[in-house]
Amino acid sequence: MIVGLEEIGQRASTGALPGWDQVDVLVDDAYRFALRGTGGAVADYIPALAQADPDLFGVAVAQVDGGLHAVGDVDVAFSIQSISKAFVYALVCQNFGHEQVMARIGVNNTGLAFDSVIAIELNDGHPMNPMVNAGAIAATALMPGSTPGERWEAIQTGLSAFAGRALALDDEVYRSETATNQRNRAIARLLESYRRIDTDPLDAVDVYTRQCSLLVTAKDLAVMAATLADGGVNPVTGRRVVSATVCRDTLAVLATSGLYERSGEWLFDIGLPGKSGVAGGIMAVSPGKAGIGTYAPRLDPAGNSVRGQLATAHLSRALGLNIFASDAAVSPGG
Ligand code: GLN
């Protein structure tokens, strides 16, 4: 549970964002509120990630009208990690459609850690959802392309379209994870044994590791999230990236599984589809209104950024983004 949330007034999610100046002030408030999160630790199971400055912190909000609010270290680049899963899933849905992807990958929470092998075994080899590593590697394998190189190119181009600029690979993070990702290779082999993956499993892990190593900033995450909030059109470039239906499907999956085994708590506190990554990024999507991107490398035990959760929780309340928060249409006696 997030301590101190009750002191932030909950605005209903019906209606529009507050005016520009007020959003600016509230993004600042959220940044300062989140500074109270001094706990957590930088991820070190991928050795290159351990070098991050633990005190970096940035918060960005991209409105669906193209406006951007940003405070703190919003231009610092870090690897997107698991947040890439949301966008690769969207790209795969765009190619294969709702039913196929639902049947092959699934949309239910595992209740277990993102790299759980037990989750696969408990579910007859089914990857369960695209936000845990098993489902994400299976989704990467489904990307269009006849070679791993073509699939990688489709991912890099697709994620760059979500961000509205060309995203580059962090070669050091990619190499570091490649040298230490035995578990992901095991997951892919296990999927292969259950015939849940059609391409070479180790090729799929390699492309997955590359997609996780794409460099983004908090501002990029806000714009990528805003594209999902804007029916699939990037509000900065004006370019359509995926269909509105694909956005809807992606947000539903993020709501159930975006924060892994903590997805229920996240939805209860924050009430928005969101996705975290182990380098310290979090994005959250307020359909029809805005995208939020945060960066703060210190993580809680489930691998979710401590300050990113606090800042997003504050914004969800103060900006009236929680999709479950309504007001009475007619006040009693009114
Ligand atoms: N690349 C990381 C992994 O597969 C991503 C995990 C994450 O961000 N939760 O382990």
PDB file of N, CA and C and ligand atoms in Angstrom, residues 45-46 80-83 85 114-115 131 133 137 177 184 208-209 212-213 260 275-279 302-303, ligand 1:
ATOM      1  N   TYR A  45      20.605  -7.684 -11.242  1.00  0.00           N
ATOM      2  CA  TYR A  45      20.705  -9.031 -11.828  1.00  0.00           C
ATOM      3  C   TYR A  45      21.140  -8.954 -13.287  1.00  0.00           C
ATOM      4  N   ILE A  46      20.938  -7.766 -13.913  1.00  0.00           N
ATOM      5  CA  ILE A  46      21.598  -7.485 -15.185  1.00  0.00           C
ATOM      6  C   ILE A  46      22.744  -6.537 -14.798  1.00  0.00           C
ATOM      7  N   ILE A  80      14.514   0.509 -21.779  1.00  0.00           N
ATOM      8  CA  ILE A  80      13.057   0.403 -21.609  1.00  0.00           C
ATOM      9  C   ILE A  80      12.653  -0.876 -20.856  1.00  0.00           C
ATOM     10  N   GLN A  81      13.461  -1.930 -21.013  1.00  0.00           N
ATOM     11  CA  GLN A  81      13.200  -3.229 -20.358  1.00  0.00           C
ATOM     12  C   GLN A  81      11.766  -3.703 -20.597  1.00  0.00           C
ATOM     13  N   SER A  82      11.082  -4.126 -19.540  1.00  0.00           N
ATOM     14  CA  SER A  82       9.776  -4.776 -19.708  1.00  0.00           C
ATOM     15  C   SER A  82       8.692  -3.888 -20.295  1.00  0.00           C
ATOM     16  N   ILE A  83       8.911  -2.565 -20.266  1.00  0.00           N
ATOM     17  CA  ILE A  83       7.863  -1.694 -20.815  1.00  0.00           C
ATOM     18  C   ILE A  83       7.725  -1.958 -22.319  1.00  0.00           C
ATOM     19  N   LYS A  85       7.398  -4.692 -23.627  1.00  0.00           N
ATOM     20  CA  LYS A  85       6.428  -5.788 -23.836  1.00  0.00           C
ATOM     21  C   LYS A  85       5.067  -5.250 -24.269  1.00  0.00           C
ATOM     22  N   PHE A 114       7.726 -11.945 -12.824  1.00  0.00           N
ATOM     23  CA  PHE A 114       7.768 -11.791 -14.280  1.00  0.00           C
ATOM     24  C   PHE A 114       8.570 -12.877 -14.976  1.00  0.00           C
ATOM     25  N   ASP A 115       9.540 -13.464 -14.239  1.00  0.00           N
ATOM     26  CA  ASP A 115      10.380 -14.482 -14.889  1.00  0.00           C
ATOM     27  C   ASP A 115      10.087 -15.879 -14.318  1.00  0.00           C
ATOM     28  N   MET A 131       2.865  -9.825 -20.689  1.00  0.00           N
ATOM     29  CA  MET A 131       3.639  -8.905 -19.858  1.00  0.00           C
ATOM     30  C   MET A 131       4.639  -9.636 -18.950  1.00  0.00           C
ATOM     31  N   ASN A 133       7.720 -12.666 -18.849  1.00  0.00           N
ATOM     32  CA  ASN A 133       8.739 -12.977 -19.855  1.00  0.00           C
ATOM     33  C   ASN A 133       8.314 -14.066 -20.834  1.00  0.00           C
ATOM     34  N   ILE A 137       8.296 -13.223 -24.721  1.00  0.00           N
ATOM     35  CA  ILE A 137       9.203 -13.880 -25.675  1.00  0.00           C
ATOM     36  C   ILE A 137       8.365 -14.526 -26.791  1.00  0.00           C
ATOM     37  N   GLU A 177      22.983  -8.241 -20.508  1.00  0.00           N
ATOM     38  CA  GLU A 177      21.856  -9.160 -20.294  1.00  0.00           C
ATOM     39  C   GLU A 177      22.065 -10.459 -21.068  1.00  0.00           C
ATOM     40  N   ASN A 184      15.918 -16.628 -19.060  1.00  0.00           N
ATOM     41  CA  ASN A 184      15.044 -16.362 -20.209  1.00  0.00           C
ATOM     42  C   ASN A 184      15.240 -17.407 -21.297  1.00  0.00           C
ATOM     43  N   TYR A 208      14.235 -10.409 -28.098  1.00  0.00           N
ATOM     44  CA  TYR A 208      13.605  -9.897 -26.872  1.00  0.00           C
ATOM     45  C   TYR A 208      14.612  -9.088 -26.044  1.00  0.00           C
ATOM     46  N   THR A 209      15.833  -9.586 -25.930  1.00  0.00           N
ATOM     47  CA  THR A 209      16.861  -8.887 -25.145  1.00  0.00           C
ATOM     48  C   THR A 209      17.203  -7.553 -25.797  1.00  0.00           C
ATOM     49  N   CYS A 212      14.423  -5.045 -25.066  1.00  0.00           N
ATOM     50  CA  CYS A 212      14.509  -4.562 -23.675  1.00  0.00           C
ATOM     51  C   CYS A 212      15.627  -3.534 -23.518  1.00  0.00           C
ATOM     52  N   SER A 213      16.601  -3.545 -24.437  1.00  0.00           N
ATOM     53  CA  SER A 213      17.769  -2.669 -24.331  1.00  0.00           C
ATOM     54  C   SER A 213      17.601  -1.367 -25.111  1.00  0.00           C
ATOM     55  N   TYR A 260       2.977  -7.041 -12.938  1.00  0.00           N
ATOM     56  CA  TYR A 260       3.218  -8.424 -12.506  1.00  0.00           C
ATOM     57  C   TYR A 260       2.284  -8.823 -11.354  1.00  0.00           C
ATOM     58  N   LYS A 275       2.731  -0.009 -16.951  1.00  0.00           N
ATOM     59  CA  LYS A 275       3.775  -1.020 -17.166  1.00  0.00           C
ATOM     60  C   LYS A 275       5.076  -0.512 -16.571  1.00  0.00           C
ATOM     61  N   SER A 276       5.781  -1.427 -15.913  1.00  0.00           N
ATOM     62  CA  SER A 276       7.064  -1.055 -15.310  1.00  0.00           C
ATOM     63  C   SER A 276       8.192  -1.832 -15.978  1.00  0.00           C
ATOM     64  N   GLY A 277       9.410  -1.330 -15.788  1.00  0.00           N
ATOM     65  CA  GLY A 277      10.599  -2.027 -16.277  1.00  0.00           C
ATOM     66  C   GLY A 277      11.685  -1.983 -15.224  1.00  0.00           C
ATOM     67  N   VAL A 278      12.580  -2.977 -15.227  1.00  0.00           N
ATOM     68  CA  VAL A 278      13.574  -3.075 -14.151  1.00  0.00           C
ATOM     69  C   VAL A 278      14.678  -2.028 -14.192  1.00  0.00           C
ATOM     70  N   ALA A 279      14.772  -1.249 -15.277  1.00  0.00           N
ATOM     71  CA  ALA A 279      15.759  -0.161 -15.249  1.00  0.00           C
ATOM     72  C   ALA A 279      15.218   1.031 -14.463  1.00  0.00           C
ATOM     73  N   ALA A 302       9.233  -6.346  -6.032  1.00  0.00           N
ATOM     74  CA  ALA A 302       8.635  -6.942  -7.239  1.00  0.00           C
ATOM     75  C   ALA A 302       9.268  -6.380  -8.511  1.00  0.00           C
ATOM     76  N   GLY A 303      10.194  -5.409  -8.355  1.00  0.00           N
ATOM     77  CA  GLY A 303      10.869  -4.866  -9.530  1.00  0.00           C
ATOM     78  C   GLY A 303      10.198  -3.628 -10.100  1.00  0.00           C
TER      79      GLY A 303
HETATM   80  N1  GLN B   1      15.018  -7.723 -19.765  1.00  0.00           N
HETATM   81  C1  GLN B   1      14.478  -8.009 -18.468  1.00  0.00           C
HETATM   82  C2  GLN B   1      14.316  -9.509 -18.262  1.00  0.00           C
HETATM   83  O1  GLN B   1      13.854 -10.187 -19.126  1.00  0.00           O
HETATM   84  C3  GLN B   1      13.156  -7.292 -18.322  1.00  0.00           C
HETATM   85  C4  GLN B   1      12.484  -7.554 -17.013  1.00  0.00           C
HETATM   86  C5  GLN B   1      11.703  -6.412 -16.474  1.00  0.00           C
HETATM   87  O2  GLN B   1      11.867  -5.255 -16.852  1.00  0.00           O
HETATM   88  N2  GLN B   1      10.879  -6.726 -15.507  1.00  0.00           N
HETATM   89  O3  GLN B   1      14.665 -10.020 -17.249  1.00  0.00           O
END
